[in-house]
GROMACS .gro file of C-alpha atoms in nm:
model
  352
    1MET     CA    1   7.163  -3.207   3.720
    2GLY     CA    2   7.361  -3.013   3.464
    3VAL     CA    3   7.041  -2.901   3.288
    4LYS     CA    4   6.883  -2.779   3.616
    5GLN     CA    5   7.196  -2.587   3.706
    6ALA     CA    6   7.199  -2.427   3.360
    7ILE     CA    7   6.836  -2.323   3.400
    8LYS     CA    8   6.903  -2.183   3.750
    9SER     CA    9   7.189  -1.977   3.610
   10LEU     CA   10   6.934  -1.790   3.395
   11ASP     CA   11   6.745  -1.668   3.703
   12ALA     CA   12   6.738  -1.287   3.692
   13PHE     CA   13   6.593  -1.269   4.046
   14PRO     CA   14   6.821  -1.463   4.278
   15ARG     CA   15   6.699  -1.517   4.635
   16ALA     CA   16   6.911  -1.447   4.939
   17GLU     CA   17   6.892  -1.645   5.260
   18GLU     CA   18   6.640  -1.517   5.512
   19HIS     CA   19   6.901  -1.448   5.781
   20LEU     CA   20   7.106  -1.243   5.535
   21LEU     CA   21   6.824  -0.994   5.474
   22GLN     CA   22   6.839  -0.678   5.678
   23LYS     CA   23   6.539  -0.450   5.725
   24THR     CA   24   6.611  -0.083   5.795
   25GLN     CA   25   6.406   0.223   5.884
   26SER     CA   26   6.533   0.405   5.577
   27GLY     CA   27   6.419   0.115   5.359
   28ALA     CA   28   6.075   0.124   5.522
   29LEU     CA   29   6.046   0.500   5.455
   30VAL     CA   30   6.147   0.458   5.092
   31SER     CA   31   5.900   0.169   5.052
   32ILE     CA   32   5.610   0.376   5.189
   33VAL     CA   33   5.695   0.669   4.962
   34GLY     CA   34   5.724   0.433   4.666
   35LEU     CA   35   5.386   0.272   4.739
   36VAL     CA   36   5.217   0.613   4.762
   37ILE     CA   37   5.374   0.722   4.433
   38MET     CA   38   5.275   0.397   4.259
   39ALA     CA   39   4.916   0.420   4.389
   40THR     CA   40   4.889   0.779   4.269
   41LEU     CA   41   5.029   0.696   3.927
   42PHE     CA   42   4.802   0.393   3.900
   43MET     CA   43   4.491   0.605   3.963
   44HIS     CA   44   4.613   0.862   3.712
   45GLU     CA   45   4.669   0.597   3.446
   46LEU     CA   46   4.330   0.439   3.516
   47ARG     CA   47   4.152   0.771   3.480
   48TYR     CA   48   4.349   0.840   3.162
   49TYR     CA   49   4.240   0.503   3.022
   50LEU     CA   50   3.871   0.554   3.111
   51THR     CA   51   3.862   0.909   2.968
   52THR     CA   52   3.756   0.933   2.604
   53TYR     CA   53   3.921   1.152   2.344
   54THR     CA   54   3.782   1.293   2.020
   55VAL     CA   55   3.893   1.256   1.660
   56HIS     CA   56   3.788   1.514   1.401
   57GLN     CA   57   3.708   1.420   1.043
   58MET     CA   58   3.579   1.629   0.752
   59SER     CA   59   3.365   1.533   0.457
   60VAL     CA   60   3.128   1.691   0.204
   61ASP     CA   61   2.785   1.777   0.345
   62LEU     CA   62   2.525   1.557   0.169
   63LYS     CA   63   2.217   1.658   0.368
   64ARG     CA   64   1.913   1.780   0.178
   65GLY     CA   65   1.565   1.892   0.262
   66GLU     CA   66   1.622   1.926   0.634
   67THR     CA   67   1.538   2.215   0.862
   68LEU     CA   68   1.781   2.423   1.061
   69PRO     CA   69   1.692   2.483   1.429
   70ILE     CA   70   1.789   2.823   1.566
   71HIS     CA   71   1.788   2.853   1.945
   72ILE     CA   72   1.747   3.213   2.058
   73ASN     CA   73   1.776   3.359   2.408
   74MET     CA   74   1.828   3.736   2.412
   75THR     CA   75   1.743   4.032   2.631
   76PHE     CA   76   1.662   4.384   2.510
   77PRO     CA   77   1.683   4.596   2.825
   78SER     CA   78   1.559   4.918   2.660
   79LEU     CA   79   1.271   4.799   2.439
   80PRO     CA   80   0.926   4.676   2.552
   81CYS     CA   81   0.795   4.346   2.419
   82ASP     CA   82   0.504   4.519   2.241
   83VAL     CA   83   0.736   4.673   1.981
   84LEU     CA   84   0.967   4.377   1.919
   85SER     CA   85   0.913   4.130   1.637
   86VAL     CA   86   1.108   3.831   1.508
   87ASP     CA   87   1.135   3.797   1.132
   88ALA     CA   88   1.307   3.540   0.909
   89ILE     CA   89   1.401   3.569   0.543
   90ASP     CA   90   1.550   3.300   0.319
   91MET     CA   91   1.812   3.345   0.048
   92SER     CA   92   1.551   3.436  -0.216
   93GLY     CA   93   1.430   3.729  -0.009
   94ASN     CA   94   1.089   3.584   0.068
   95HIS     CA   95   0.952   3.593   0.421
   96GLU     CA   96   0.910   3.253   0.580
   97VAL     CA   97   0.551   3.271   0.702
   98ASP     CA   98   0.491   2.902   0.775
   99LEU     CA   99   0.774   2.834   1.017
  100ASP     CA  100   0.742   2.588   1.299
  101THR     CA  101   0.812   2.868   1.544
  102ASN     CA  102   0.804   2.861   1.921
  103ILE     CA  103   0.909   3.202   2.046
  104TRP     CA  104   0.828   3.356   2.383
  105LYS     CA  105   0.865   3.717   2.494
  106LEU     CA  106   0.907   3.793   2.863
  107ARG     CA  107   0.833   4.143   2.989
  108LEU     CA  108   1.105   4.267   3.224
  109ASN     CA  109   1.101   4.557   3.466
  110SER     CA  110   1.390   4.796   3.512
  111TYR     CA  111   1.557   4.546   3.748
  112GLY     CA  112   1.537   4.261   3.496
  113HIS     CA  113   1.259   4.072   3.678
  114ILE     CA  114   0.983   3.904   3.478
  115ILE     CA  115   0.645   4.083   3.492
  116GLY     CA  116   0.461   3.923   3.200
  117THR     CA  117   0.473   3.668   2.918
  118GLU     CA  118   0.371   3.677   2.553
  119TYR     CA  119   0.380   3.393   2.301
  120ILE     CA  120   0.456   3.450   1.934
  121SER     CA  121   0.281   3.201   1.706
  122ASP     CA  122   0.424   3.058   1.388
  123LEU     CA  123   0.237   3.323   1.186
  124VAL     CA  124   0.403   3.615   1.361
  125GLU     CA  125   0.590   3.728   1.052
  126LYS     CA  126   0.276   3.713   0.839
  127GLU     CA  127   0.073   3.912   1.089
  128HIS     CA  128   0.345   4.172   1.136
  129THR     CA  129   0.395   4.210   0.763
  130ALA     CA  130   0.022   4.256   0.710
  131HIS     CA  131   0.009   4.509   0.992
  132LYS     CA  132   0.306   4.696   0.854
  133HIS     CA  133   0.151   4.740   0.511
  134ASP     CA  134  -0.210   4.795   0.617
  135GLY     CA  135  -0.202   5.167   0.543
  136GLU     CA  136  -0.058   5.137   0.193
  137LYS     CA  137  -0.271   4.840   0.092
  138ASP     CA  138  -0.596   4.988   0.214
  139HIS     CA  139  -0.519   5.322   0.056
  140HIS     CA  140  -0.477   5.169  -0.290
  141GLU     CA  141  -0.728   4.887  -0.281
  142HIS     CA  142  -0.983   4.927  -0.002
  143SER     CA  143  -1.026   5.296   0.070
  144ASP     CA  144  -1.396   5.258   0.147
  145HIS     CA  145  -1.337   4.968   0.386
  146ARG     CA  146  -1.060   5.162   0.561
  147SER     CA  147  -1.282   5.465   0.608
  148HIS     CA  148  -1.539   5.236   0.767
  149LEU     CA  149  -1.280   5.091   1.010
  150GLY     CA  150  -1.072   5.405   1.043
  151GLY     CA  151  -1.197   5.491   1.391
  152ALA     CA  152  -1.122   5.143   1.526
  153PHE     CA  153  -0.778   5.145   1.365
  154ASP     CA  154  -0.696   5.486   1.506
  155GLN     CA  155  -0.818   5.387   1.850
  156ALA     CA  156  -0.608   5.070   1.848
  157SER     CA  157  -0.305   5.270   1.738
  158GLU     CA  158  -0.360   5.527   2.010
  159ASN     CA  159  -0.391   5.253   2.271
  160MET     CA  160  -0.069   5.095   2.144
  161ILE     CA  161   0.115   5.428   2.156
  162LYS     CA  162   0.002   5.500   2.511
  163LYS     CA  163   0.089   5.151   2.628
  164VAL     CA  164   0.437   5.152   2.476
  165LYS     CA  165   0.516   5.505   2.596
  166GLN     CA  166   0.419   5.403   2.948
  167ALA     CA  167   0.641   5.095   2.921
  168LEU     CA  168   0.930   5.311   2.800
  169ALA     CA  169   0.875   5.549   3.090
  170ASP     CA  170   0.884   5.253   3.328
  171ARG     CA  171   1.208   5.137   3.160
  172GLU     CA  172   1.066   4.801   3.064
  173GLY     CA  173   1.276   4.550   2.875
  174CYS     CA  174   1.206   4.226   2.695
  175ARG     CA  175   1.358   3.881   2.683
  176VAL     CA  176   1.307   3.685   2.361
  177TYR     CA  177   1.372   3.312   2.362
  178GLY     CA  178   1.264   3.001   2.179
  179VAL     CA  179   1.337   2.801   1.864
  180LEU     CA  180   1.306   2.892   1.498
  181ASP     CA  181   1.293   2.605   1.248
  182VAL     CA  182   1.399   2.743   0.910
  183GLN     CA  183   1.491   2.590   0.577
  184ARG     CA  184   1.847   2.468   0.547
  185VAL     CA  185   1.954   2.746   0.312
  186ALA     CA  186   2.132   3.076   0.357
  187GLY     CA  187   1.922   3.354   0.502
  188ASN     CA  188   1.880   3.581   0.799
  189PHE     CA  189   1.658   3.647   1.093
  190HIS     CA  190   1.633   3.971   1.279
  191ILE     CA  191   1.473   4.121   1.585
  192SER     CA  192   1.348   4.475   1.545
  193VAL     CA  193   1.050   4.713   1.558
  194HIS     CA  194   0.964   4.636   1.195
  195GLY     CA  195   0.635   4.483   1.304
  196LEU     CA  196   0.499   4.826   1.394
  197ASN     CA  197   0.317   5.049   1.152
  198ILE     CA  198   0.572   5.309   1.048
  199PHE     CA  199   0.351   5.599   1.161
  200VAL     CA  200   0.292   5.435   1.498
  201ALA     CA  201   0.665   5.377   1.538
  202GLN     CA  202   0.736   5.739   1.448
  203MET     CA  203   0.488   5.865   1.709
  204ILE     CA  204   0.630   5.633   1.977
  205PHE     CA  205   1.002   5.692   1.929
  206GLU     CA  206   1.000   6.030   1.750
  207GLY     CA  207   1.267   5.913   1.511
  208SER     CA  208   1.473   5.602   1.448
  209LYS     CA  209   1.772   5.736   1.642
  210HIS     CA  210   1.575   5.694   1.965
  211VAL     CA  211   1.522   5.318   1.917
  212ASN     CA  212   1.776   5.165   2.154
  213VAL     CA  213   1.857   4.813   2.033
  214SER     CA  214   2.101   4.737   2.317
  215HIS     CA  215   2.098   4.362   2.368
  216ILE     CA  216   2.247   4.074   2.559
  217ILE     CA  217   2.283   3.736   2.387
  218HIS     CA  218   2.249   3.467   2.651
  219ASP     CA  219   2.243   3.180   2.405
  220LEU     CA  220   2.247   3.148   2.028
  221SER     CA  221   2.298   2.806   1.877
  222PHE     CA  222   2.198   2.605   1.572
  223GLY     CA  223   2.127   2.268   1.725
  224PRO     CA  224   2.177   2.066   2.042
  225LYS     CA  225   2.498   2.108   2.237
  226TYR     CA  226   2.768   1.843   2.260
  227PRO     CA  227   3.068   1.812   2.498
  228GLY     CA  228   3.327   2.078   2.429
  229ILE     CA  229   3.118   2.297   2.198
  230HIS     CA  230   3.179   2.672   2.213
  231ASN     CA  231   2.917   2.913   2.081
  232PRO     CA  232   3.107   3.240   2.026
  233LEU     CA  233   2.807   3.469   2.078
  234ASP     CA  234   2.702   3.332   2.417
  235GLY     CA  235   2.733   3.603   2.681
  236THR     CA  236   2.773   3.885   2.427
  237GLU     CA  237   2.662   4.229   2.554
  238ARG     CA  238   2.615   4.532   2.331
  239ILE     CA  239   2.488   4.832   2.526
  240LEU     CA  240   2.430   5.166   2.349
  241HIS     CA  241   2.429   5.508   2.512
  242ASP     CA  242   2.274   5.813   2.341
  243THR     CA  243   2.292   5.650   1.999
  244SER     CA  244   2.140   5.371   1.796
  245GLY     CA  245   2.210   5.171   1.484
  246VAL     CA  246   2.200   4.836   1.310
  247PHE     CA  247   2.389   4.536   1.443
  248LYS     CA  248   2.479   4.267   1.193
  249TYR     CA  249   2.626   3.932   1.287
  250TYR     CA  250   2.763   3.737   0.990
  251ILE     CA  251   2.753   3.371   1.081
  252LYS     CA  252   2.917   3.077   0.904
  253ILE     CA  253   2.746   2.755   1.008
  254VAL     CA  254   2.943   2.430   0.996
  255PRO     CA  255   2.729   2.113   0.998
  256THR     CA  256   2.857   1.881   1.268
  257GLU     CA  257   2.797   1.524   1.380
  258TYR     CA  258   2.903   1.412   1.725
  259ARG     CA  259   2.943   1.035   1.755
  260TYR     CA  260   2.928   0.908   2.112
  261ILE     CA  261   3.073   0.570   2.206
  262TRP     CA  262   2.759   0.438   2.370
  263LYS     CA  263   2.491   0.675   2.235
  264GLU     CA  264   2.332   0.758   1.903
  265VAL     CA  265   2.485   1.008   1.662
  266LEU     CA  266   2.401   1.368   1.754
  267PRO     CA  267   2.347   1.592   1.447
  268THR     CA  268   2.409   1.958   1.527
  269ASN     CA  269   2.595   2.266   1.403
  270GLN     CA  270   2.878   2.487   1.518
  271PHE     CA  271   2.956   2.829   1.381
  272SER     CA  272   3.196   3.120   1.355
  273VAL     CA  273   3.089   3.484   1.351
  274THR     CA  274   3.202   3.833   1.259
  275GLU     CA  275   3.027   4.147   1.378
  276TYR     CA  276   2.944   4.482   1.221
  277PHE     CA  277   2.769   4.788   1.368
  278SER     CA  278   2.633   5.074   1.159
  279PRO     CA  279   2.527   5.383   1.359
  280MET     CA  280   2.213   5.564   1.252
  281LYS     CA  281   2.245   5.885   1.053
  282ASP     CA  282   1.996   6.170   1.040
  283TYR     CA  283   1.905   6.095   0.680
  284ASP     CA  284   1.862   5.716   0.728
  285LYS     CA  285   1.514   5.588   0.646
  286SER     CA  286   1.569   5.242   0.792
  287TRP     CA  287   1.505   5.149   1.155
  288PRO     CA  288   1.753   4.999   1.402
  289ALA     CA  289   1.758   4.621   1.428
  290VAL     CA  290   1.973   4.323   1.522
  291TYR     CA  291   2.043   4.103   1.218
  292PHE     CA  292   2.184   3.753   1.212
  293LEU     CA  293   2.290   3.667   0.858
  294TYR     CA  294   2.387   3.303   0.823
  295ASP     CA  295   2.531   3.081   0.553
  296LEU     CA  296   2.610   2.710   0.559
  297SER     CA  297   2.945   2.552   0.493
  298PRO     CA  298   2.955   2.268   0.236
  299ILE     CA  299   3.183   2.070   0.469
  300THR     CA  300   3.057   1.849   0.753
  301VAL     CA  301   3.274   1.796   1.060
  302THR     CA  302   3.244   1.458   1.231
  303ILE     CA  303   3.362   1.442   1.591
  304LYS     CA  304   3.406   1.085   1.710
  305GLU     CA  305   3.464   0.973   2.065
  306GLU     CA  306   3.725   0.700   2.107
  307ARG     CA  307   3.881   0.517   2.398
  308ARG     CA  308   4.239   0.396   2.436
  309SER     CA  309   4.301   0.025   2.402
  310PHE     CA  310   4.347  -0.202   2.705
  311LEU     CA  311   4.692  -0.312   2.581
  312HIS     CA  312   4.794   0.054   2.571
  313PHE     CA  313   4.677   0.091   2.931
  314ILE     CA  314   4.872  -0.219   3.045
  315THR     CA  315   5.186  -0.102   2.866
  316ARG     CA  316   5.177   0.241   3.027
  317LEU     CA  317   5.095   0.088   3.366
  318CYS     CA  318   5.390  -0.152   3.355
  319ALA     CA  319   5.624   0.126   3.249
  320VAL     CA  320   5.510   0.361   3.525
  321LEU     CA  321   5.498   0.106   3.808
  322GLY     CA  322   5.818  -0.070   3.700
  323GLY     CA  323   6.006   0.256   3.670
  324THR     CA  324   5.887   0.369   4.013
  325PHE     CA  325   5.987   0.035   4.170
  326ALA     CA  326   6.335   0.050   4.013
  327LEU     CA  327   6.383   0.411   4.120
  328THR     CA  328   6.283   0.343   4.482
  329GLY     CA  329   6.521   0.043   4.487
  330MET     CA  330   6.811   0.260   4.374
  331LEU     CA  331   6.714   0.527   4.628
  332ASP     CA  332   6.706   0.266   4.906
  333ARG     CA  333   7.056   0.143   4.819
  334TRP     CA  334   7.194   0.496   4.809
  335MET     CA  335   7.041   0.584   5.144
  336TYR     CA  336   7.167   0.260   5.301
  337ARG     CA  337   7.523   0.321   5.182
  338LEU     CA  338   7.510   0.686   5.294
  339LEU     CA  339   7.390   0.593   5.642
  340GLU     CA  340   7.644   0.313   5.662
  341ALA     CA  341   7.926   0.551   5.565
  342VAL     CA  342   7.814   0.798   5.832
  343THR     CA  343   7.755   0.552   6.116
  344LYS     CA  344   8.063   0.327   6.073
  345PRO     CA  345   8.330   0.592   6.155
  346ASN     CA  346   8.131   0.686   6.466
  347ALA     CA  347   8.120   0.322   6.579
  348ARG     CA  348   8.496   0.283   6.532
  349SER     CA  349   8.572   0.595   6.735
  350VAL     CA  350   8.359   0.462   7.022
  351LEU     CA  351   8.545   0.130   7.025
  352GLN     CA  352   8.883   0.301   7.030
   0.00000   0.00000   0.00000
């Protein structure tokens, strides 16, 4: 018997007799409020436990021989699609003429609605370069052949000039979108009127200062998107009025790996950018363009999804629910004593 009594003395939760327990309306109100608070906190803790968080790690980039995907989605509201070309140059200065390129150009009317589509093949840079230098090459090497085809060349140029001038009069624009797969080295790509023969361009625009390279960047990225990524050029608008020039975006690409909990690793890239605009001068011989000059960082960022442990969830849950239960118990006692102190003097005055 002595051992049982000693064990009972350790009971931290003594029980009172049933007839000694008193239920009050204030206690019921506090209990309901406490249950609502505990249910709310439980749902919050459960959602917090089920939500993943990310851990960032850095290491040296060891990738070699891979390609770099460039996702482009831009609108040129003041230039027709017939004069726009997409060109890519690597760090050695050579044109990449064998890209795996999938670029589309959408003709837009003055209201921004699509009125036509044109596909640029993977040899677009080669064709434009050949077209650009036709006059010089034929003059030095194939003068007889040029004189034989001169009428056809002039007729094609005249047709191009008329077509583009009509498009400019109709205030046509162009939307360029697609994917460029380039070598994983520093370089640049640009969108401009460089694909035109220089004499044709001069007859169309009557000077480089009249080439309006206003543009809207809807999307520019260097790989698939992952949760939380921010591409700083998305939504960029650069609209020119009564002037023109060269836009240059200097981009620093950071190779990135996003490691999901339940999915495969997603290789992609994020980037930072600085911008520079050079207005055209009367003596400039170059033509306006939009350049994207990119370089790759030697550091790879690994973003890893992780989930909090179940023991962490149980610990937080016990702390939150236990604290709420203790607080509501204290509040119930305070309210009971307050009501008792208020009601007892009134009862005594009635008896007297």
